[in-house]
Coordinates of C-alpha atoms in Angstrom, one line a residue:
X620 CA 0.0 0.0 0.0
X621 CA 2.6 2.3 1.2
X622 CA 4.8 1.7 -2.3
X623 CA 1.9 2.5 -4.2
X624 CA 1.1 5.7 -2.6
X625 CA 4.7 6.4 -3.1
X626 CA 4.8 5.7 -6.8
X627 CA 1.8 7.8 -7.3
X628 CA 3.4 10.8 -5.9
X629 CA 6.1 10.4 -8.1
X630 CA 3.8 9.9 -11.3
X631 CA 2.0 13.4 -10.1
X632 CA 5.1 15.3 -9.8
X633 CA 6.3 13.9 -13.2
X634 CA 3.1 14.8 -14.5
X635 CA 4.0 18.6 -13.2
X636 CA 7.4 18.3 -14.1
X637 CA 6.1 16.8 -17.8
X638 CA 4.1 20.0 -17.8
X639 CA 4.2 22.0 -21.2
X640 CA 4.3 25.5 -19.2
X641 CA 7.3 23.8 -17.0
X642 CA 9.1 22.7 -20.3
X643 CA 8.6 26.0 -22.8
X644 CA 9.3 28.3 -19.3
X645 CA 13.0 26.8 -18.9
X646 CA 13.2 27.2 -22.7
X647 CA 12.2 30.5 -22.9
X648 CA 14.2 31.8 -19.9
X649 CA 17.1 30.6 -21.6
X650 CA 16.2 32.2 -24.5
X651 CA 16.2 35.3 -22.9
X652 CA 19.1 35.0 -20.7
X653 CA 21.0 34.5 -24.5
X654 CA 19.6 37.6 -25.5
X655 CA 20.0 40.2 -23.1
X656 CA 23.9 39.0 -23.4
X657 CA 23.6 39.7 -27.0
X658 CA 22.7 43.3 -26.6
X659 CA 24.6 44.2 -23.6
X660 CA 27.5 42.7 -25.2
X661 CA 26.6 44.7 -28.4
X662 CA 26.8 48.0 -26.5
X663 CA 29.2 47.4 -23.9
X664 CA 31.6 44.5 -25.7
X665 CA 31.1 42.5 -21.9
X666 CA 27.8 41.1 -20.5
X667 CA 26.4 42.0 -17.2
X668 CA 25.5 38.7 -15.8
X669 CA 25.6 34.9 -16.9
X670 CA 23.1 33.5 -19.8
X671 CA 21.4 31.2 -17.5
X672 CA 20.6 33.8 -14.8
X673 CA 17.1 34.0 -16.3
X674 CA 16.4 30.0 -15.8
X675 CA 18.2 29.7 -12.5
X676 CA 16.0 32.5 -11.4
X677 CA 13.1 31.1 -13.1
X678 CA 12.2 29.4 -9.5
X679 CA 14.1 30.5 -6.5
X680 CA 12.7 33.4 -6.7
X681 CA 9.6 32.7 -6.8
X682 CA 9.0 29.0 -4.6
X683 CA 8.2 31.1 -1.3
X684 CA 5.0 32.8 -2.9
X685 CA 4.3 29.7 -4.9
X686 CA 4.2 28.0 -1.2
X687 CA 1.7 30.8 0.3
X688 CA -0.2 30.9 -2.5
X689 CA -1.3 27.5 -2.6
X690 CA -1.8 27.4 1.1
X691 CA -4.3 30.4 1.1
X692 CA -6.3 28.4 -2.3
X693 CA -6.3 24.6 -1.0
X694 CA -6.5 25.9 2.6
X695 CA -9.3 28.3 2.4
X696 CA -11.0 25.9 -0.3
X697 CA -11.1 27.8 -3.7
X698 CA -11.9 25.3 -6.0
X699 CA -11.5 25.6 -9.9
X700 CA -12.6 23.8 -12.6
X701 CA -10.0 21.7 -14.5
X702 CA -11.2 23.1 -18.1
X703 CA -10.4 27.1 -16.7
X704 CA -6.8 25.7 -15.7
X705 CA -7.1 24.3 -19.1
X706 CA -7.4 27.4 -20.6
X707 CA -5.8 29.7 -18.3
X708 CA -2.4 27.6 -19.1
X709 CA -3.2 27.3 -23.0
X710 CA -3.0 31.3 -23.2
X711 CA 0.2 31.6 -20.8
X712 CA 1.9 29.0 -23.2
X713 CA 0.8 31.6 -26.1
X714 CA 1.8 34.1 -24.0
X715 CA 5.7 32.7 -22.9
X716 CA 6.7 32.1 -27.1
X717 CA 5.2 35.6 -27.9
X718 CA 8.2 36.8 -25.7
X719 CA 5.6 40.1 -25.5
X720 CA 6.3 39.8 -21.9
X721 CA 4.1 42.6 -21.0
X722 CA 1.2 40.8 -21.9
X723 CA 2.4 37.6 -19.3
X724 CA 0.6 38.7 -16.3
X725 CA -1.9 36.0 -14.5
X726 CA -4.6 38.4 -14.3
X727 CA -4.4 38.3 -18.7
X728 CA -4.9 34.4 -18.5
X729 CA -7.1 34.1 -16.0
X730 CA -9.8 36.3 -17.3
X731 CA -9.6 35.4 -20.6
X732 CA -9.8 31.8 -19.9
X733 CA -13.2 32.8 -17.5
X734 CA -14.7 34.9 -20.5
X735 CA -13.2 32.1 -23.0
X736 CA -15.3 29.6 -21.0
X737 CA -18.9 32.1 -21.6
X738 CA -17.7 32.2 -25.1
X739 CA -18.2 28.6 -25.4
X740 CA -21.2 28.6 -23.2
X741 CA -23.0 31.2 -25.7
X742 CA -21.9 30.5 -29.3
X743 CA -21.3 26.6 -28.8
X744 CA -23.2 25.3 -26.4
X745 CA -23.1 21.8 -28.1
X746 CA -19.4 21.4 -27.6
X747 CA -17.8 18.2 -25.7
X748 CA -14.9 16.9 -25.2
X749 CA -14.6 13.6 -23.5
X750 CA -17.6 14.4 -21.8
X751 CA -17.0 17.9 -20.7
X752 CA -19.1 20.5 -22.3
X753 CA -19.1 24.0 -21.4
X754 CA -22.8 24.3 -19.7
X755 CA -21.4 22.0 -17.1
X756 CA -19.1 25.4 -15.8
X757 CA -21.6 27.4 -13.7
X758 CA -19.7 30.5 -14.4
X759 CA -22.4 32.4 -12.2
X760 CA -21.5 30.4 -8.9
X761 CA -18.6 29.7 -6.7
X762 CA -16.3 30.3 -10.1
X763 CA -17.6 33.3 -10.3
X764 CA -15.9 33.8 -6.4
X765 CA -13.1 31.8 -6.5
X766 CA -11.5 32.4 -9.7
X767 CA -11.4 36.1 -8.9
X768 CA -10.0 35.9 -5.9
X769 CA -7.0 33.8 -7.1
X770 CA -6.8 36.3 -9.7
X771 CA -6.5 39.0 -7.2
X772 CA -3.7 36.9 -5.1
X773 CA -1.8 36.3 -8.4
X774 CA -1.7 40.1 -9.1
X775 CA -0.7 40.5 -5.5
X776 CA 2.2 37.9 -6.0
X777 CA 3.1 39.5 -9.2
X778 CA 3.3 42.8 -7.3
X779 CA 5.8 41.4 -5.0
X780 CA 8.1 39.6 -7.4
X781 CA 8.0 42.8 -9.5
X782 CA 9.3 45.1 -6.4
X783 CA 11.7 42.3 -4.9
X784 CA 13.3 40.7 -8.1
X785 CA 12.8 42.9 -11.3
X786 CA 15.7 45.9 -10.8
X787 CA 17.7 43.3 -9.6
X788 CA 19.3 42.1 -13.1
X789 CA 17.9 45.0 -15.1
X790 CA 19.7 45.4 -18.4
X791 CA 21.4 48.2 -19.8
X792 CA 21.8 49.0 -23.3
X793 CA 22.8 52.1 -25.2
X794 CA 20.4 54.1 -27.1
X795 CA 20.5 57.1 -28.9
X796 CA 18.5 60.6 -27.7
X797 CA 16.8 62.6 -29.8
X798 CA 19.7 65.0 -29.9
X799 CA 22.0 62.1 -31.3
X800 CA 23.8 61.6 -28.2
X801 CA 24.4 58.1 -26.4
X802 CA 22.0 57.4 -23.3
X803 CA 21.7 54.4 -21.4
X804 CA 18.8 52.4 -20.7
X805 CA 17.4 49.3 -19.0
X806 CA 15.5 47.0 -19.5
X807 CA 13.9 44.0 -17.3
X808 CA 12.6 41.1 -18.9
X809 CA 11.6 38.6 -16.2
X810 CA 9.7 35.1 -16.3
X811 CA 8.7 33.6 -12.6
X812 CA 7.3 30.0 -12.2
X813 CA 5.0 29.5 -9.6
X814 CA 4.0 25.6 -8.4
X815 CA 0.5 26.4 -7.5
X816 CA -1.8 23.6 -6.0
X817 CA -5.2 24.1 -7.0
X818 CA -8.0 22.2 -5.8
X819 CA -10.6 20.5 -8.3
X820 CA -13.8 18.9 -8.0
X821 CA -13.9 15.5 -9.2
X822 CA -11.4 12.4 -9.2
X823 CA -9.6 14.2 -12.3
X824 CA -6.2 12.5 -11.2
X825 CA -7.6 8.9 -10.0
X826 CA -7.6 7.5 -13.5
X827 CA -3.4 8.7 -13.6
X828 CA -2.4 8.2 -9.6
X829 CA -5.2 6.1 -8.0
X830 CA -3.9 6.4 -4.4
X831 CA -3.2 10.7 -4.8
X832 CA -4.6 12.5 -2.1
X833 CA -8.3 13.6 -2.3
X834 CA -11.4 13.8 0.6
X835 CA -15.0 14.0 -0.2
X836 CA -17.1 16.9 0.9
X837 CA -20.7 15.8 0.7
X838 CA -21.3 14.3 -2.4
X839 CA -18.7 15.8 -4.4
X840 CA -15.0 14.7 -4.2
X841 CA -11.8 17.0 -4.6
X842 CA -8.2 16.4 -5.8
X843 CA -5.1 18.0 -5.1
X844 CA -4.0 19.7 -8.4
X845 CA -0.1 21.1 -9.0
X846 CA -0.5 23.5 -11.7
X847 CA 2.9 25.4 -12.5
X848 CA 2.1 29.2 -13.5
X849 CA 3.8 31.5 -15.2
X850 CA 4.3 35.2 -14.4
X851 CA 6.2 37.6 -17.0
X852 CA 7.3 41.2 -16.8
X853 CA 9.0 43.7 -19.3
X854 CA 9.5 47.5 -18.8
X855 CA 12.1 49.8 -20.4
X856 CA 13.3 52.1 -18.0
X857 CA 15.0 55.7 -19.0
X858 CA 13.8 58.6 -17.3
X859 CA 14.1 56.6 -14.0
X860 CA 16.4 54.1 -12.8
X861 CA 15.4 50.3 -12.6
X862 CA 15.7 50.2 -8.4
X863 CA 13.3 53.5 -8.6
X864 CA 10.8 52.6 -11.0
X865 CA 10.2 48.7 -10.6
X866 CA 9.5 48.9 -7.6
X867 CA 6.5 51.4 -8.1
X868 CA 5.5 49.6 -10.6
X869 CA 5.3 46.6 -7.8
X870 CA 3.5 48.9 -5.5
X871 CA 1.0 50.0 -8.1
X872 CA 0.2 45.9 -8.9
X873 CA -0.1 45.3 -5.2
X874 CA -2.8 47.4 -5.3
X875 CA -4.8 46.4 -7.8
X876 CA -4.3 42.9 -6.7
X877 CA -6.1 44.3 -3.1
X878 CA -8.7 45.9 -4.9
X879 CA -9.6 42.3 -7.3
X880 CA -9.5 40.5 -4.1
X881 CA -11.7 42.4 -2.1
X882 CA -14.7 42.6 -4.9
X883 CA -14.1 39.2 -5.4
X884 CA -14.9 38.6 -2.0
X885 CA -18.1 40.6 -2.7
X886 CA -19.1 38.3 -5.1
X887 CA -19.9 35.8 -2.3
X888 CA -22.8 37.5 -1.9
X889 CA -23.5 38.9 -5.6
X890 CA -21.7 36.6 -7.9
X891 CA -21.9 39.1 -11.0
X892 CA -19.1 41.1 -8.8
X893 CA -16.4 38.2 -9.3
X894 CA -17.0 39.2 -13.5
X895 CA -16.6 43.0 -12.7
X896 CA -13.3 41.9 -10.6
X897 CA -11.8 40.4 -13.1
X898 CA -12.3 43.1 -15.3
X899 CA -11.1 45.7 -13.1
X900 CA -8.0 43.6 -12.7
X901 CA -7.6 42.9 -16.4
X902 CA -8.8 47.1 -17.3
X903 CA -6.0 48.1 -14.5
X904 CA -3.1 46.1 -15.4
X905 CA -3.3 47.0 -18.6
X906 CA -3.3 50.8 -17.2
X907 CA 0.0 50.4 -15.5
X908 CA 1.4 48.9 -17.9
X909 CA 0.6 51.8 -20.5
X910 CA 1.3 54.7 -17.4
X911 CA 4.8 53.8 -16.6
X912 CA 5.3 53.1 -20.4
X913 CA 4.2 56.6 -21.8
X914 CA 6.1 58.3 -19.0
X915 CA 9.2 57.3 -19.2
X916 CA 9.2 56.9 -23.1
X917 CA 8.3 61.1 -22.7
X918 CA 10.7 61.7 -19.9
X919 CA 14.1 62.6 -20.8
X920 CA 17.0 59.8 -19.8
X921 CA 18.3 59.5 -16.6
X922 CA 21.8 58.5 -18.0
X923 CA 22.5 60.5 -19.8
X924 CA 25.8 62.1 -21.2
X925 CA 27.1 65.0 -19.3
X926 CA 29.3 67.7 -20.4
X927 CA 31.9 66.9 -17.5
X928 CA 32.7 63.3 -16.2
X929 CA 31.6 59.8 -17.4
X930 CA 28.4 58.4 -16.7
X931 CA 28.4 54.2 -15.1
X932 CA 25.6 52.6 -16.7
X933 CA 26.5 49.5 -14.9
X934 CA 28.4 47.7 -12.8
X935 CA 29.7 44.5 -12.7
X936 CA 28.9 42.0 -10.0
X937 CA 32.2 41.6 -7.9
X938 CA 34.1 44.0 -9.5
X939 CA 35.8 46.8 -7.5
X940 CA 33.0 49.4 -8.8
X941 CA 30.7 47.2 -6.6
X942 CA 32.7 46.7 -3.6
X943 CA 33.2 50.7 -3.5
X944 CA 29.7 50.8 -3.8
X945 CA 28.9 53.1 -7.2
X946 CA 25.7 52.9 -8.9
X947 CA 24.3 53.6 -12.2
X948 CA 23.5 56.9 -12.9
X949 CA 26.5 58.3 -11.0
X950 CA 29.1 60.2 -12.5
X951 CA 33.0 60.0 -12.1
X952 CA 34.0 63.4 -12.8
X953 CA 38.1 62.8 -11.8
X954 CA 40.3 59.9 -11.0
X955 CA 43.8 60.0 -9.4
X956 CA 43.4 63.8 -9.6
X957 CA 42.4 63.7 -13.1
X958 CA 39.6 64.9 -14.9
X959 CA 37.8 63.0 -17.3
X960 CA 35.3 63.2 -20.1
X961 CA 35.0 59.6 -21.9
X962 CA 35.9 55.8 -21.5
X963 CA 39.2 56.0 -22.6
X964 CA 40.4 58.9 -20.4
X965 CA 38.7 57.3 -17.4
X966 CA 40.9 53.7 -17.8
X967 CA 44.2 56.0 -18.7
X968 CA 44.0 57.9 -15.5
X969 CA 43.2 54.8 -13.3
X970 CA 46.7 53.6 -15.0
X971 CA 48.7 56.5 -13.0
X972 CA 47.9 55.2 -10.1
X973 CA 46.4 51.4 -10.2
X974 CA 47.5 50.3 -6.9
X975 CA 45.2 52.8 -5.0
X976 CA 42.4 54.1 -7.4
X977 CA 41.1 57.5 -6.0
X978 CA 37.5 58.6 -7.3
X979 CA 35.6 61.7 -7.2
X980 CA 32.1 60.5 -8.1
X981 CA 28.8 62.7 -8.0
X982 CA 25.7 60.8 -6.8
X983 CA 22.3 60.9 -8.4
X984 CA 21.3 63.3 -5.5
X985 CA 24.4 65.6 -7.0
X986 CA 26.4 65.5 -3.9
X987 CA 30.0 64.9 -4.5
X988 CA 31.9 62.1 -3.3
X989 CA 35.5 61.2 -2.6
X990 CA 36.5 57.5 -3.2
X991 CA 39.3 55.2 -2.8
X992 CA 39.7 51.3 -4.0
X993 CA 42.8 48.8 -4.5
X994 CA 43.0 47.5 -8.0
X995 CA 44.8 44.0 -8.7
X996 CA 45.7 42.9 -12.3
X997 CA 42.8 40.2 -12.5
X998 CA 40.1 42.9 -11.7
X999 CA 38.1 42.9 -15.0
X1000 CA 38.7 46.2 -16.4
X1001 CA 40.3 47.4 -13.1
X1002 CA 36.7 48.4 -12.1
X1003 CA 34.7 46.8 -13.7
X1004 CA 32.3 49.7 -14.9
X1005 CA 29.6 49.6 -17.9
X1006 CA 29.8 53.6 -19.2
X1007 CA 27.6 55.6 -21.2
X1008 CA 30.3 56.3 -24.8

């Protein structure tokens, strides 16, 4: 008895593992990792961090909300039906190999998978699939509820992951200004997976695992469900700087995430109010997104080129420019007693005086700073500095 229980665990984590969201996610993350090296390498000639940062990422980041998450659904009892996962992971698929990353937020699948379900209880009623047709969805009842209330706590997750994670390995890259000068900016291109356990009615996963977990509650049994879920993220920042603007960006998602959740709630009592949260999620993500979008495409760019000094667009990790603790934006307007104006007179003045590299940087803030770092021979580029050319 025990061995068989044992062996149908395994066969339901292969079954998530075997996943087509699990499988295209690592895929695409290292697809992306490849090419933000190709264009930071294209405008610096070095890359900021590894390829594969974007699939190791891909869950350590995000297992800890993954684990709440799926406490507050199978604890509290919000059950969803399997043909919405159904859905709601068919878009997110469609969603990943777009690599249109701004369209890869949960509340996006999850309401078009609900409406996708009343378009196929309206225009084909007469639809089946292995016995499933769509009037056996009451999309009126405890969906209505529960579906927008996960919603809600997805936007909330995405919030946090958003604010914790996304300035974090933001990308730099050169640009030109509309003066034809050379500005940097950054761009963040995240994916998050999320091992969600949902709960289902029915014996969905008897017919795979017959000994998996499940209880009956009256007459209607419920399974144990491990969904993984993807959540994607893509913002250009230039008139702000990645660790300023991300996390607003968080903040704002947060919100709305509140707001879904509480009418969902509502809905307990009017069910029509779980549709209206899902489209006030849906309505006010895709406000966000377009807000922080048109401001800082109008807004001039935060690094920018400066008459005096060279602007760090980056930093690399473990270099000496880390360890002194620079940031980008800043501006090194002498070093060793030297002023400089470009990349080249900034790495021929550190050569005067290697051993003991004195800095007089200007902060974001515009206060002026005064420096001081040993340089060894190994040090990549003695500081390690991405600069604006």
């Amino acid at each position: 008895m025990s061995e068989n229980v044992i062996v149908d665990l395994l066969k339901a984590v292969g079954l998530f593992f075997l996943n087509p969201v699990w499988l295209i996610a690592i895929g695409v993350a290292v697809g992306l990792g490849y090419f933000r090296v190709k264009k930071e390498r294209r405008s610096f000639l070095v890359r900021l961090h590894p390829g594969l940062t974007e699939m190791k990422k891909l869950l350590t980041e995000s297992w800890v909300p993954a684990l709440i998450l799926s406490l507050l659904i199978a604890g509290v009892g919000l059950t969803v039906e399997v043909s919405w996962i159904v859905l709601f992971s068919a878009i997110a698929i469609l969603s990943m190999v777009s690599f249109f990353y701004q369209t890869a937020s949960p509340i996006y699948f999850a309401t078009i998978a609900f409406f996708g379900l009343y378009a196929l209880q309206r225009f084909m009623p007469d639809f089946t699939f292995r016995g499933w047709s769509p009037g056996s969805v009451n999309l009126l009842g405890e969906m209505a509820l529960t579906v927008a209330v996960i919603a809600g706590l997805f936007l909330i997750a995405e919030g946090f992951l958003v604010r914790r994670h996304s300035g974090v390995y933001a990308s730099p890259f050169l640009t030109s200004t509309n003066r034809g000068l050379r500005a940097a900016a950054y761009k963040s291109k995240r994916l998050w997976l999320l091992p969600i356990v949902f709960l289902v009615p029915g014996d969905f996963l008897s017919a795979f695992t017959p000994y998996w977990p499940q209880f009956t509650l009256g007459e209607t049994t419920f399974s144990f469900l491990p969904v993984p879920i993807i959540i994607g993220f893509s913002q250009v920042a230039r008139a702000s700087f990645p660790d300023v603007l991300f996390p607003k960006i968080g903040q704002a998602v947060t919100l709305l995430g509140s707001i879904v959740v509480i009418i969902g709630i509502a809905a307990f009592w009017l069910p029509i109010l779980g549709w209206v949260a899902l489209l006030v999620g849906f309505l006010g993500r895709v406000a966000i997104t377009i807000f922080f979008a048109v401001r800082e495409r109008n807004g001039g760019f935060a690094a920018a080129p400066k008459p005096a000094g060279v602007i760090i667009a980056g930093i690399l990790p473990e270099s000496p420019g880390e360890k002194l603790g620079l940031m980008p934006g800043e501006c090194i307007r002498s070093v060793n007693g030297i002023q400089v104006t470009n990349e080249k007179e900034l790495y021929d003045a550190i050569q005067v005086n290697a051993a003991h590299c004195r800095l007089q940087v200007i902060g974001r803030d515009g206060e002026v700073r005064l420096m001081q770092q040993v340089l060894y021979r190994h040090d990549h580029h003695r500081l390690g500095l991405l600069v604006v050319r």
